[in-house]
Every structure is written in C-alpha cells, then in structure tokens.
Amino acid sequence: MTSIGGASTGMVDWNLAVATATRLVRPGPEVSRDEARAVVAELRRHAKASEEHVRGFTRLGTEEGYDTPVLVVDRPGWIRANVAGFREILRPLLDKMQERRGNTPGGSVMSAVGGKVTGVELGMLLSFLSSRVLGQYETFAPATRELPSGGNGGGRLLLVAPNIVHVERELDVDPHDFRLWVCLHEETHRTQFTAVPWLRDHLEGEIQSFLQETDVDPMTVLERVREAAQSLAGGRPEAEEDDGGRSLVEIVQTPAQREILGRLTAVMSLLEGHADFVMDGVGPSVVPSVGEIREKFQQRRAKGASRLDLALRKLLGLDAKLRQYRDGERFVRAVVNEVGMDGFNRVWTSPNTLPTKSEIAKPADWVARVHRRAE
C-alpha cells in the first residue's frame, strides 16, 4: 500500500486509516470484467459530453480550459483520495492538537497510541461513506501518481463507478440515463471551480479560519470520531443522543466558528443547489428518463438506507447537507426566475457577492443587495 504523504505518526495514523477502510469496505455490485470496462468508458464519455451541456446552460466558461482530470475510481480509490484531502486540509488543526498534547506528561506516548486508535476509527467511517458517494469534485487533495490533479492547484473529478452501478440497479432506472445524470451534477461542480478562479482559495481560507478558531481538548474531537465509529459498529445505542444529538461540526463551535460556519453553509448550499438546478435544467434535453430518475433519487435521498444510516448521518452532520441541496436549489431557481441566468451569475463576481446564510433562505434579499443597489 502506498504511504499517504510520508510519515503516519501524530494525532491520526493516516496510513492505518487507509488500510482499515480498504479492509472493511463493502464489495461493490457484481459485474463482469467486460461490464466494468464498459461502465468506466461510458462514464468518461458522459463526463466529457457534460462539459458542453453544463457550460452552455450555465454560461460559465474558463479561459484556461479544463485542466482538471476526470478519474473513474473504485471504493478504495475514493478512500485514498479523501484521506489525502483530509490530511491536507486538517493539517493546521492536527498540528495544534499535537503541540498541546506534546506539552502534557506522557503526551508523546498518548499521541502515538491515540493516532493509531483514531486511524482505525477514521478508517471505519470512510469505509461506510465510500459506498454512498457517487461522485465528487475534490478541491484540496495534493496530486499523487495514482490520483493526479489539475495544474496550478486545480482539483480532480472523481466518479465512483461501483456506487453508481449499485444505485442505478437499486432505483431500477435506465443505467445510461442515470450515469449521464450523475455526470451532469458533478461536472457542474468542476465548472464552478474552473470558471471561478478565486473560489477554491476563498473556501480554503474560510475552512482554515474555522480550524484556527478551534480551541478544544483533542480528546473532545477524537471522542466524537469514536462515537461515530461505535454507531457504525453497533456499539452505541441508536437512541442515545449525547449533547442533544449535535453533530461533529456543531460540537466544536466557538462563537467565531459559528459565524464562519454560517458563511461556509451558505456557499455549500449555493454550490450544491446550483448543481441540482443545472442537472434538472439540462436533463430534459439529454436524459429522456430524467423525471423518473429525479423522483426515485429524491425519495432515496430523503429516507436514507436504515435507522443506523440516519443516526450516523445525524452525528456526522450529513443531514445538513441534504438541506443544502434543497435550500440552495430553491435559491438558485428563485434568482434565475427574477433576474435570468446572467443576473444570477453575478454571484460568482467575488466573495462579496456570494449569498449569506439568511439570503439563501430569502433570495429576494440577495437580489436587492447585489442588483438593486448596483442599479
């Protein structure tokens, strides 16, 4: 197994996280080798075709072109990519926690042991999530030989082939239509970041500000990871709701973090809602069964797979992501109806024109601030 970015010591043993996740990950749906090759080839074709569809509908382009690769991966490939991304973005927080732990008696020994425990538990969570993600535009992970990224800090688009096949079979929808439908959503995210050069740095700055404001005992954060892992393993009663059932994100918030998180929530709602809006807007012209796919997928997204799935989703804060799809799509639709696509695209002008959390809920307020004031 390839080492993830060097040494694995510290608050999290990243290599152990990868090893654990890949060992525990569920096998994908049964497909022959020829079927697997056909799926990969079709996803690549759909990803390429989606570029033109999305750019034409959104009227967003990029002078530098699309230098971000499209990678069709399996579940272990998704795990390796995300561990690399987590390690990069969480580095400042984990360094801070490591320094604090190192200044306590026996801290270095505790860190070594705790790093392995946390690596195993993080691996358990990633094995769970790796079977649920259909696609992802990965923004922050460094490039590796196995998982290249775009030039100049660009990201990469991941399409998780076994999960796409699993869901299309579960929903009993046309597989070719479903694969294109998924690609349209993920391609919208790639277009957002390639057409809006400042977006990646803005998001990274907000995330780093959030992490720098974290002032908690390392064990508090690690305990939340442990609780999530125990929920997954069935070791924690589903009905037990410590801390009022708050999620991992909510439990570490300071007042300053709550303000930053409000801005991040608004941006993520915008990005996810915009992708859903584009997927539905392009869909009818290129995906014949888009209505059936949308209806069945929304039902699946809303109900989750099981009570355990719902409990873990709550603990990880994933239920908030479901609201982001709904609220963000409603915002985009209302603004486009009011001022057209070009008027909506003013949202990408600068960080100052991004909607606030309250404006996501009240699109007319964003229109008044960005359009009426300019006029």
mmCIF file of C-alpha atoms in Angstrom:
data_model
loop_
_atom_site.group_PDB
_atom_site.id
_atom_site.type_symbol
_atom_site.label_atom_id
_atom_site.label_comp_id
_atom_site.label_asym_id
_atom_site.label_seq_id
_atom_site.Cartn_x
_atom_site.Cartn_y
_atom_site.Cartn_z
ATOM 1 C CA MET A 1 0.000 0.000 0.000
ATOM 2 C CA THR A 2 1.289 3.476 -0.865
ATOM 3 C CA SER A 3 2.082 5.772 2.036
ATOM 4 C CA ILE A 4 -0.170 8.836 2.228
ATOM 5 C CA GLY A 5 2.162 11.781 2.035
ATOM 6 C CA GLY A 6 5.015 10.442 4.180
ATOM 7 C CA ALA A 7 5.041 9.784 7.914
ATOM 8 C CA SER A 8 1.964 8.402 9.585
ATOM 9 C CA THR A 9 2.671 9.493 13.166
ATOM 10 C CA GLY A 10 0.733 12.184 15.013
ATOM 11 C CA MET A 11 -2.857 12.624 16.089
ATOM 12 C CA VAL A 12 -4.088 10.410 13.222
ATOM 13 C CA ASP A 13 -2.289 7.456 11.673
ATOM 14 C CA TRP A 14 -3.358 8.180 8.107
ATOM 15 C CA ASN A 15 -1.844 5.037 6.595
ATOM 16 C CA LEU A 16 -3.694 2.923 9.130
ATOM 17 C CA ALA A 17 -6.910 4.799 8.265
ATOM 18 C CA VAL A 18 -6.483 3.810 4.608
ATOM 19 C CA ALA A 19 -5.600 0.218 5.485
ATOM 20 C CA THR A 20 -8.591 -0.106 7.805
ATOM 21 C CA ALA A 21 -11.053 1.444 5.381
ATOM 22 C CA THR A 22 -9.933 -0.630 2.410
ATOM 23 C CA ARG A 23 -10.080 -3.808 4.521
ATOM 24 C CA LEU A 24 -13.602 -3.094 5.779
ATOM 25 C CA VAL A 25 -15.121 -1.587 2.648
ATOM 26 C CA ARG A 26 -18.093 -3.482 1.264
ATOM 27 C CA PRO A 27 -17.669 -5.181 -2.088
ATOM 28 C CA GLY A 28 -19.345 -3.443 -4.972
ATOM 29 C CA PRO A 29 -22.102 -4.889 -7.151
ATOM 30 C CA GLU A 30 -21.306 -7.986 -9.162
ATOM 31 C CA VAL A 31 -20.180 -7.111 -12.672
ATOM 32 C CA SER A 32 -18.060 -8.959 -15.180
ATOM 33 C CA ARG A 33 -14.725 -7.565 -16.270
ATOM 34 C CA ASP A 34 -16.188 -6.561 -19.630
ATOM 35 C CA GLU A 35 -19.144 -4.850 -17.928
ATOM 36 C CA ALA A 36 -16.767 -2.956 -15.643
ATOM 37 C CA ARG A 37 -14.723 -1.731 -18.612
ATOM 38 C CA ALA A 38 -17.894 -0.624 -20.376
ATOM 39 C CA VAL A 39 -19.103 1.320 -17.333
ATOM 40 C CA VAL A 40 -15.765 3.123 -16.964
ATOM 41 C CA ALA A 41 -15.674 4.008 -20.667
ATOM 42 C CA GLU A 42 -19.262 5.273 -20.620
ATOM 43 C CA LEU A 43 -18.692 7.431 -17.533
ATOM 44 C CA ARG A 44 -15.686 9.029 -19.189
ATOM 45 C CA ARG A 45 -17.717 9.744 -22.328
ATOM 46 C CA HIS A 46 -20.567 11.221 -20.287
ATOM 47 C CA ALA A 47 -18.168 13.374 -18.262
ATOM 48 C CA LYS A 48 -16.727 14.769 -21.487
ATOM 49 C CA ALA A 49 -20.165 15.382 -23.003
ATOM 50 C CA SER A 50 -21.344 17.041 -19.788
ATOM 51 C CA GLU A 51 -18.739 19.806 -20.155
ATOM 52 C CA GLU A 52 -20.521 21.279 -23.180
ATOM 53 C CA HIS A 53 -24.002 20.764 -21.724
ATOM 54 C CA VAL A 54 -23.147 22.460 -18.427
ATOM 55 C CA ARG A 55 -21.164 25.332 -19.915
ATOM 56 C CA GLY A 56 -23.921 26.049 -22.416
ATOM 57 C CA PHE A 57 -26.660 26.071 -19.782
ATOM 58 C CA THR A 58 -24.789 27.988 -17.068
ATOM 59 C CA ARG A 59 -22.969 30.380 -19.440
ATOM 60 C CA LEU A 60 -19.866 29.818 -17.352
ATOM 61 C CA GLY A 61 -16.572 29.189 -19.091
ATOM 62 C CA THR A 62 -12.876 29.332 -18.408
ATOM 63 C CA GLU A 63 -10.108 30.910 -20.469
ATOM 64 C CA GLU A 64 -7.589 28.290 -19.351
ATOM 65 C CA GLY A 65 -9.789 25.343 -20.282
ATOM 66 C CA TYR A 66 -10.417 22.178 -18.339
ATOM 67 C CA ASP A 67 -7.087 21.015 -16.959
ATOM 68 C CA THR A 68 -8.655 19.040 -14.118
ATOM 69 C CA PRO A 69 -8.678 15.282 -14.741
ATOM 70 C CA VAL A 70 -11.739 13.047 -14.570
ATOM 71 C CA LEU A 71 -10.906 9.881 -12.624
ATOM 72 C CA VAL A 72 -13.248 6.886 -12.559
ATOM 73 C CA VAL A 73 -12.386 5.130 -9.299
ATOM 74 C CA ASP A 74 -13.479 2.207 -7.145
ATOM 75 C CA ARG A 75 -14.243 2.489 -3.432
ATOM 76 C CA PRO A 76 -10.614 2.053 -2.258
ATOM 77 C CA GLY A 77 -9.578 4.729 -4.766
ATOM 78 C CA TRP A 78 -12.139 7.130 -3.288
ATOM 79 C CA ILE A 79 -10.840 6.331 0.210
ATOM 80 C CA ARG A 80 -7.208 7.069 -0.719
ATOM 81 C CA ALA A 81 -8.159 10.329 -2.400
ATOM 82 C CA ASN A 82 -10.192 11.535 0.556
ATOM 83 C CA VAL A 83 -7.622 10.586 3.168
ATOM 84 C CA ALA A 84 -5.103 12.692 1.236
ATOM 85 C CA GLY A 85 -7.579 15.574 1.142
ATOM 86 C CA PHE A 86 -8.438 15.316 4.837
ATOM 87 C CA ARG A 87 -4.768 15.218 5.776
ATOM 88 C CA GLU A 88 -4.030 18.353 3.783
ATOM 89 C CA ILE A 89 -6.930 20.468 4.990
ATOM 90 C CA LEU A 90 -6.779 19.317 8.631
ATOM 91 C CA ARG A 91 -3.019 19.700 8.984
ATOM 92 C CA PRO A 92 -3.123 23.046 10.905
ATOM 93 C CA LEU A 93 -5.692 21.758 13.409
ATOM 94 C CA LEU A 94 -3.891 18.461 13.976
ATOM 95 C CA ASP A 95 -0.532 20.232 14.391
ATOM 96 C CA LYS A 96 -2.147 22.447 17.017
ATOM 97 C CA MET A 97 -3.630 19.457 18.817
ATOM 98 C CA GLN A 98 -0.322 17.587 18.634
ATOM 99 C CA GLU A 99 1.541 20.537 20.152
ATOM 100 C CA ARG A 100 -0.930 20.763 23.006
ATOM 101 C CA ARG A 101 -0.749 17.025 23.661
ATOM 102 C CA GLY A 102 3.063 17.091 23.497
ATOM 103 C CA ASN A 103 3.242 19.619 26.334
ATOM 104 C CA THR A 104 1.451 17.272 28.766
ATOM 105 C CA PRO A 105 3.155 14.487 30.778
ATOM 106 C CA GLY A 106 3.288 11.338 28.660
ATOM 107 C CA GLY A 107 1.819 13.279 25.748
ATOM 108 C CA SER A 108 4.059 11.788 23.062
ATOM 109 C CA VAL A 109 3.166 8.228 24.057
ATOM 110 C CA MET A 110 -0.525 9.104 24.227
ATOM 111 C CA SER A 111 -0.309 10.686 20.769
ATOM 112 C CA ALA A 112 1.272 7.583 19.257
ATOM 113 C CA VAL A 113 -1.379 5.299 20.744
ATOM 114 C CA GLY A 114 -4.222 7.755 20.086
ATOM 115 C CA GLY A 115 -3.091 8.219 16.496
ATOM 116 C CA LYS A 116 -3.484 4.519 15.792
ATOM 117 C CA VAL A 117 -6.851 4.330 17.539
ATOM 118 C CA THR A 118 -8.112 7.350 15.620
ATOM 119 C CA GLY A 119 -6.697 5.968 12.378
ATOM 120 C CA VAL A 120 -8.716 2.771 12.830
ATOM 121 C CA GLU A 121 -11.881 4.671 13.715
ATOM 122 C CA LEU A 122 -11.499 7.125 10.834
ATOM 123 C CA GLY A 123 -10.998 4.142 8.556
ATOM 124 C CA MET A 124 -14.291 2.676 9.785
ATOM 125 C CA LEU A 125 -16.118 5.891 8.914
ATOM 126 C CA LEU A 126 -14.505 6.149 5.483
ATOM 127 C CA SER A 127 -15.403 2.551 4.663
ATOM 128 C CA PHE A 128 -19.025 3.415 5.449
ATOM 129 C CA LEU A 129 -19.060 6.606 3.389
ATOM 130 C CA SER A 130 -17.153 5.104 0.462
ATOM 131 C CA SER A 131 -20.160 3.006 -0.523
ATOM 132 C CA ARG A 132 -22.500 6.022 -0.647
ATOM 133 C CA VAL A 133 -20.699 8.704 -2.685
ATOM 134 C CA LEU A 134 -21.492 8.709 -6.403
ATOM 135 C CA GLY A 135 -19.115 11.448 -7.450
ATOM 136 C CA GLN A 136 -17.071 14.278 -6.025
ATOM 137 C CA TYR A 137 -15.136 17.290 -7.229
ATOM 138 C CA GLU A 138 -12.102 17.109 -4.966
ATOM 139 C CA THR A 139 -10.658 20.540 -4.417
ATOM 140 C CA PHE A 140 -7.801 20.348 -1.940
ATOM 141 C CA ALA A 141 -6.021 16.996 -2.173
ATOM 142 C CA PRO A 142 -2.422 17.010 -3.455
ATOM 143 C CA ALA A 143 -1.626 15.111 -6.627
ATOM 144 C CA THR A 144 -0.165 11.619 -6.497
ATOM 145 C CA ARG A 145 0.951 9.214 -9.213
ATOM 146 C CA GLU A 146 -2.249 7.197 -8.772
ATOM 147 C CA LEU A 147 -4.519 10.248 -8.385
ATOM 148 C CA PRO A 148 -3.318 13.205 -10.492
ATOM 149 C CA SER A 149 -4.773 16.680 -10.121
ATOM 150 C CA GLY A 150 -5.054 19.695 -12.385
ATOM 151 C CA GLY A 151 -2.250 22.204 -12.814
ATOM 152 C CA ASN A 152 -1.925 25.395 -10.788
ATOM 153 C CA GLY A 153 -3.652 23.937 -7.743
ATOM 154 C CA GLY A 154 -6.588 22.584 -9.714
ATOM 155 C CA GLY A 155 -8.668 19.715 -8.401
ATOM 156 C CA ARG A 156 -9.922 16.479 -9.846
ATOM 157 C CA LEU A 157 -13.326 14.993 -10.565
ATOM 158 C CA LEU A 158 -13.945 11.558 -9.069
ATOM 159 C CA LEU A 159 -16.703 9.247 -10.309
ATOM 160 C CA VAL A 160 -17.178 6.176 -8.092
ATOM 161 C CA ALA A 161 -18.209 3.535 -10.624
ATOM 162 C CA PRO A 162 -19.402 0.722 -8.304
ATOM 163 C CA ASN A 163 -21.638 3.087 -6.342
ATOM 164 C CA ILE A 164 -23.217 4.480 -9.498
ATOM 165 C CA VAL A 165 -23.966 0.955 -10.722
ATOM 166 C CA HIS A 166 -25.339 -0.018 -7.296
ATOM 167 C CA VAL A 167 -27.763 2.918 -7.143
ATOM 168 C CA GLU A 168 -28.973 2.621 -10.738
ATOM 169 C CA ARG A 169 -29.829 -1.015 -10.029
ATOM 170 C CA GLU A 170 -31.440 -0.201 -6.691
ATOM 171 C CA LEU A 171 -33.626 2.504 -8.265
ATOM 172 C CA ASP A 172 -34.344 0.333 -11.313
ATOM 173 C CA VAL A 173 -33.737 3.181 -13.750
ATOM 174 C CA ASP A 174 -32.159 3.310 -17.193
ATOM 175 C CA PRO A 175 -28.416 2.922 -16.468
ATOM 176 C CA HIS A 176 -27.209 5.034 -19.391
ATOM 177 C CA ASP A 177 -29.516 7.924 -18.445
ATOM 178 C CA PHE A 178 -28.570 7.673 -14.771
ATOM 179 C CA ARG A 179 -24.831 7.765 -15.481
ATOM 180 C CA LEU A 180 -25.190 10.898 -17.602
ATOM 181 C CA TRP A 181 -27.436 12.471 -14.951
ATOM 182 C CA VAL A 182 -24.791 11.920 -12.261
ATOM 183 C CA CYS A 183 -22.077 13.305 -14.538
ATOM 184 C CA LEU A 184 -24.095 16.480 -15.132
ATOM 185 C CA HIS A 185 -24.217 17.161 -11.381
ATOM 186 C CA GLU A 186 -20.522 16.532 -10.792
ATOM 187 C CA GLU A 187 -19.478 18.394 -13.950
ATOM 188 C CA THR A 188 -21.323 21.441 -12.631
ATOM 189 C CA HIS A 189 -19.028 21.434 -9.606
ATOM 190 C CA ARG A 190 -15.978 21.203 -11.844
ATOM 191 C CA THR A 191 -17.297 24.102 -13.916
ATOM 192 C CA GLN A 192 -17.893 26.176 -10.781
ATOM 193 C CA PHE A 193 -14.277 25.876 -9.685
ATOM 194 C CA THR A 194 -12.617 26.140 -13.098
ATOM 195 C CA ALA A 195 -14.715 29.142 -14.179
ATOM 196 C CA VAL A 196 -14.408 30.987 -10.847
ATOM 197 C CA PRO A 197 -10.662 31.074 -10.081
ATOM 198 C CA TRP A 198 -10.977 32.681 -6.641
ATOM 199 C CA LEU A 199 -13.496 30.152 -5.325
ATOM 200 C CA ARG A 200 -11.028 27.472 -4.225
ATOM 201 C CA ASP A 201 -8.784 29.893 -2.297
ATOM 202 C CA HIS A 202 -11.815 31.536 -0.700
ATOM 203 C CA LEU A 203 -13.165 28.202 0.525
ATOM 204 C CA GLU A 204 -9.778 27.089 1.798
ATOM 205 C CA GLY A 205 -9.358 30.376 3.639
ATOM 206 C CA GLU A 206 -12.729 30.017 5.333
ATOM 207 C CA ILE A 207 -12.002 26.416 6.344
ATOM 208 C CA GLN A 208 -8.577 27.331 7.735
ATOM 209 C CA SER A 209 -10.113 30.231 9.679
ATOM 210 C CA PHE A 210 -12.637 27.807 11.135
ATOM 211 C CA LEU A 211 -9.889 25.379 12.164
ATOM 212 C CA GLN A 212 -7.686 28.115 13.636
ATOM 213 C CA GLU A 213 -10.555 29.127 15.901
ATOM 214 C CA THR A 214 -10.842 25.603 17.272
ATOM 215 C CA ASP A 215 -9.863 25.651 20.936
ATOM 216 C CA VAL A 216 -10.876 22.317 22.382
ATOM 217 C CA ASP A 217 -9.132 19.479 24.106
ATOM 218 C CA PRO A 218 -8.013 16.972 21.474
ATOM 219 C CA MET A 219 -9.919 14.231 23.250
ATOM 220 C CA THR A 220 -13.202 16.092 22.690
ATOM 221 C CA VAL A 221 -12.770 15.912 18.920
ATOM 222 C CA LEU A 222 -11.459 12.348 18.979
ATOM 223 C CA GLU A 223 -14.349 11.276 21.187
ATOM 224 C CA ARG A 224 -16.800 12.452 18.524
ATOM 225 C CA VAL A 225 -14.983 10.346 15.935
ATOM 226 C CA ARG A 226 -15.096 7.420 18.350
ATOM 227 C CA GLU A 227 -18.849 7.836 18.899
ATOM 228 C CA ALA A 228 -19.469 7.883 15.169
ATOM 229 C CA ALA A 229 -17.363 4.752 14.694
ATOM 230 C CA GLN A 230 -19.168 2.993 17.541
ATOM 231 C CA SER A 231 -22.517 3.897 15.979
ATOM 232 C CA LEU A 232 -21.349 2.333 12.754
ATOM 233 C CA ALA A 233 -20.159 -0.796 14.537
ATOM 234 C CA GLY A 234 -23.379 -1.067 16.513
ATOM 235 C CA GLY A 235 -21.596 -0.371 19.797
ATOM 236 C CA ARG A 236 -23.576 2.747 20.641
ATOM 237 C CA PRO A 237 -27.369 2.641 21.038
ATOM 238 C CA GLU A 238 -29.123 4.448 18.198
ATOM 239 C CA ALA A 239 -31.489 6.169 20.628
ATOM 240 C CA GLU A 240 -28.620 7.602 22.678
ATOM 241 C CA GLU A 241 -28.207 11.285 21.859
ATOM 242 C CA ASP A 242 -25.402 12.829 23.881
ATOM 243 C CA ASP A 243 -25.031 16.603 23.648
ATOM 244 C CA GLY A 244 -28.600 16.940 22.390
ATOM 245 C CA GLY A 245 -27.804 14.931 19.287
ATOM 246 C CA ARG A 246 -25.395 17.536 17.946
ATOM 247 C CA SER A 247 -23.141 16.693 15.050
ATOM 248 C CA LEU A 248 -19.369 16.528 14.930
ATOM 249 C CA VAL A 249 -19.235 20.006 13.427
ATOM 250 C CA GLU A 250 -21.609 21.589 15.923
ATOM 251 C CA ILE A 251 -19.824 20.227 18.969
ATOM 252 C CA VAL A 252 -16.580 22.135 18.331
ATOM 253 C CA GLN A 253 -18.037 25.545 17.541
ATOM 254 C CA THR A 254 -16.962 28.771 19.231
ATOM 255 C CA PRO A 255 -18.908 31.999 18.532
ATOM 256 C CA ALA A 256 -16.359 32.929 15.859
ATOM 257 C CA GLN A 257 -16.669 29.478 14.324
ATOM 258 C CA ARG A 258 -20.441 29.753 14.174
ATOM 259 C CA GLU A 259 -20.067 32.909 12.089
ATOM 260 C CA ILE A 260 -17.583 31.245 9.735
ATOM 261 C CA LEU A 261 -19.711 28.117 9.535
ATOM 262 C CA GLY A 262 -22.712 30.232 8.567
ATOM 263 C CA ARG A 263 -20.755 31.584 5.584
ATOM 264 C CA LEU A 264 -19.492 28.118 4.648
ATOM 265 C CA THR A 265 -23.008 26.701 4.864
ATOM 266 C CA ALA A 266 -24.267 29.400 2.513
ATOM 267 C CA VAL A 267 -21.509 28.712 -0.028
ATOM 268 C CA MET A 268 -22.050 24.964 0.085
ATOM 269 C CA SER A 269 -25.805 25.435 -0.272
ATOM 270 C CA LEU A 270 -25.148 27.594 -3.326
ATOM 271 C CA LEU A 271 -22.775 25.067 -4.926
ATOM 272 C CA GLU A 272 -24.971 22.033 -4.276
ATOM 273 C CA GLY A 273 -28.213 23.812 -5.170
ATOM 274 C CA HIS A 274 -26.684 25.175 -8.367
ATOM 275 C CA ALA A 275 -25.597 21.659 -9.355
ATOM 276 C CA ASP A 276 -29.095 20.289 -8.760
ATOM 277 C CA PHE A 277 -30.639 23.186 -10.688
ATOM 278 C CA VAL A 278 -28.300 22.652 -13.649
ATOM 279 C CA MET A 279 -28.859 18.891 -13.581
ATOM 280 C CA ASP A 280 -32.611 19.429 -13.787
ATOM 281 C CA GLY A 281 -32.281 22.189 -16.367
ATOM 282 C CA VAL A 282 -30.072 20.238 -18.766
ATOM 283 C CA GLY A 283 -31.651 16.869 -18.011
ATOM 284 C CA PRO A 284 -34.857 17.017 -20.081
ATOM 285 C CA SER A 285 -32.972 17.675 -23.321
ATOM 286 C CA VAL A 286 -30.332 14.936 -22.926
ATOM 287 C CA VAL A 287 -31.665 12.458 -20.328
ATOM 288 C CA PRO A 288 -35.004 11.038 -21.569
ATOM 289 C CA SER A 289 -35.996 9.471 -18.231
ATOM 290 C CA VAL A 290 -34.866 12.370 -16.043
ATOM 291 C CA GLY A 291 -38.298 12.736 -14.402
ATOM 292 C CA GLU A 292 -38.350 9.158 -13.174
ATOM 293 C CA ILE A 293 -34.719 9.316 -12.056
ATOM 294 C CA ARG A 294 -35.226 12.550 -10.141
ATOM 295 C CA GLU A 295 -38.321 11.320 -8.327
ATOM 296 C CA LYS A 296 -36.798 7.999 -7.289
ATOM 297 C CA PHE A 297 -33.487 9.563 -6.292
ATOM 298 C CA GLN A 298 -35.155 12.215 -4.152
ATOM 299 C CA GLN A 299 -37.079 9.522 -2.309
ATOM 300 C CA ARG A 300 -33.887 7.585 -1.700
ATOM 301 C CA ARG A 301 -32.001 10.701 -0.576
ATOM 302 C CA ALA A 302 -34.741 11.675 1.870
ATOM 303 C CA LYS A 303 -35.305 8.377 3.641
ATOM 304 C CA GLY A 304 -31.766 7.013 3.908
ATOM 305 C CA ALA A 305 -30.985 3.325 3.923
ATOM 306 C CA SER A 306 -31.699 2.437 7.551
ATOM 307 C CA ARG A 307 -32.081 3.732 11.089
ATOM 308 C CA LEU A 308 -28.335 3.255 11.572
ATOM 309 C CA ASP A 309 -27.673 5.236 8.409
ATOM 310 C CA LEU A 310 -29.895 8.060 9.691
ATOM 311 C CA ALA A 311 -28.252 8.041 13.142
ATOM 312 C CA LEU A 312 -24.756 8.210 11.673
ATOM 313 C CA ARG A 313 -25.817 10.848 9.167
ATOM 314 C CA LYS A 314 -27.062 12.986 12.059
ATOM 315 C CA LEU A 315 -23.856 12.545 14.049
ATOM 316 C CA LEU A 316 -21.676 13.451 11.067
ATOM 317 C CA GLY A 317 -23.863 16.415 10.125
ATOM 318 C CA LEU A 318 -24.792 14.872 6.765
ATOM 319 C CA ASP A 319 -28.445 15.707 7.314
ATOM 320 C CA ALA A 320 -27.392 19.351 6.970
ATOM 321 C CA LYS A 321 -26.019 18.526 3.506
ATOM 322 C CA LEU A 322 -29.435 17.270 2.435
ATOM 323 C CA ARG A 323 -30.942 20.612 3.450
ATOM 324 C CA GLN A 324 -28.211 22.352 1.438
ATOM 325 C CA TYR A 325 -29.379 20.646 -1.760
ATOM 326 C CA ARG A 326 -32.977 21.689 -1.148
ATOM 327 C CA ASP A 327 -32.401 25.239 0.106
ATOM 328 C CA GLY A 328 -29.677 26.015 -2.406
ATOM 329 C CA GLU A 329 -31.711 24.788 -5.371
ATOM 330 C CA ARG A 330 -34.650 26.903 -4.225
ATOM 331 C CA PHE A 331 -32.369 29.972 -4.011
ATOM 332 C CA VAL A 332 -30.895 29.460 -7.491
ATOM 333 C CA ARG A 333 -34.286 28.853 -9.074
ATOM 334 C CA ALA A 334 -35.815 31.962 -7.476
ATOM 335 C CA VAL A 335 -32.925 34.208 -8.527
ATOM 336 C CA VAL A 336 -32.834 32.900 -12.117
ATOM 337 C CA ASN A 337 -36.598 33.414 -12.381
ATOM 338 C CA GLU A 338 -36.172 37.005 -11.152
ATOM 339 C CA VAL A 339 -33.050 38.217 -12.993
ATOM 340 C CA GLY A 340 -32.162 35.475 -15.507
ATOM 341 C CA MET A 341 -29.060 33.290 -15.732
ATOM 342 C CA ASP A 342 -26.707 36.190 -16.442
ATOM 343 C CA GLY A 343 -28.133 38.049 -13.480
ATOM 344 C CA PHE A 344 -27.666 35.005 -11.267
ATOM 345 C CA ASN A 345 -24.064 34.658 -12.446
ATOM 346 C CA ARG A 346 -23.204 37.872 -10.642
ATOM 347 C CA VAL A 347 -22.971 35.558 -7.645
ATOM 348 C CA TRP A 348 -19.550 34.483 -8.962
ATOM 349 C CA THR A 349 -18.130 38.035 -9.167
ATOM 350 C CA SER A 350 -16.307 37.992 -5.817
ATOM 351 C CA PRO A 351 -16.685 36.707 -2.252
ATOM 352 C CA ASN A 352 -18.750 39.835 -1.546
ATOM 353 C CA THR A 353 -21.454 38.755 -3.994
ATOM 354 C CA LEU A 354 -21.885 35.286 -2.513
ATOM 355 C CA PRO A 355 -25.205 34.893 -0.701
ATOM 356 C CA THR A 356 -25.306 34.960 3.070
ATOM 357 C CA LYS A 357 -26.987 32.195 5.018
ATOM 358 C CA SER A 358 -30.064 34.380 5.512
ATOM 359 C CA GLU A 359 -30.127 35.285 1.806
ATOM 360 C CA ILE A 360 -30.178 31.594 0.861
ATOM 361 C CA ALA A 361 -33.495 31.460 2.704
ATOM 362 C CA LYS A 362 -34.633 34.828 1.262
ATOM 363 C CA PRO A 363 -33.389 35.092 -2.349
ATOM 364 C CA ALA A 364 -35.112 38.474 -2.833
ATOM 365 C CA ASP A 365 -32.714 39.941 -0.269
ATOM 366 C CA TRP A 366 -29.722 38.850 -2.356
ATOM 367 C CA VAL A 367 -31.290 40.294 -5.494
ATOM 368 C CA ALA A 368 -31.915 43.576 -3.677
ATOM 369 C CA ARG A 369 -28.352 43.749 -2.347
ATOM 370 C CA VAL A 370 -26.473 42.750 -5.497
ATOM 371 C CA HIS A 371 -28.780 44.054 -8.250
ATOM 372 C CA ARG A 372 -30.916 46.864 -6.934
ATOM 373 C CA ARG A 373 -28.029 48.562 -5.177
ATOM 374 C CA ALA A 374 -25.891 48.376 -8.308
ATOM 375 C CA GLU A 375 -28.693 49.951 -10.329
#
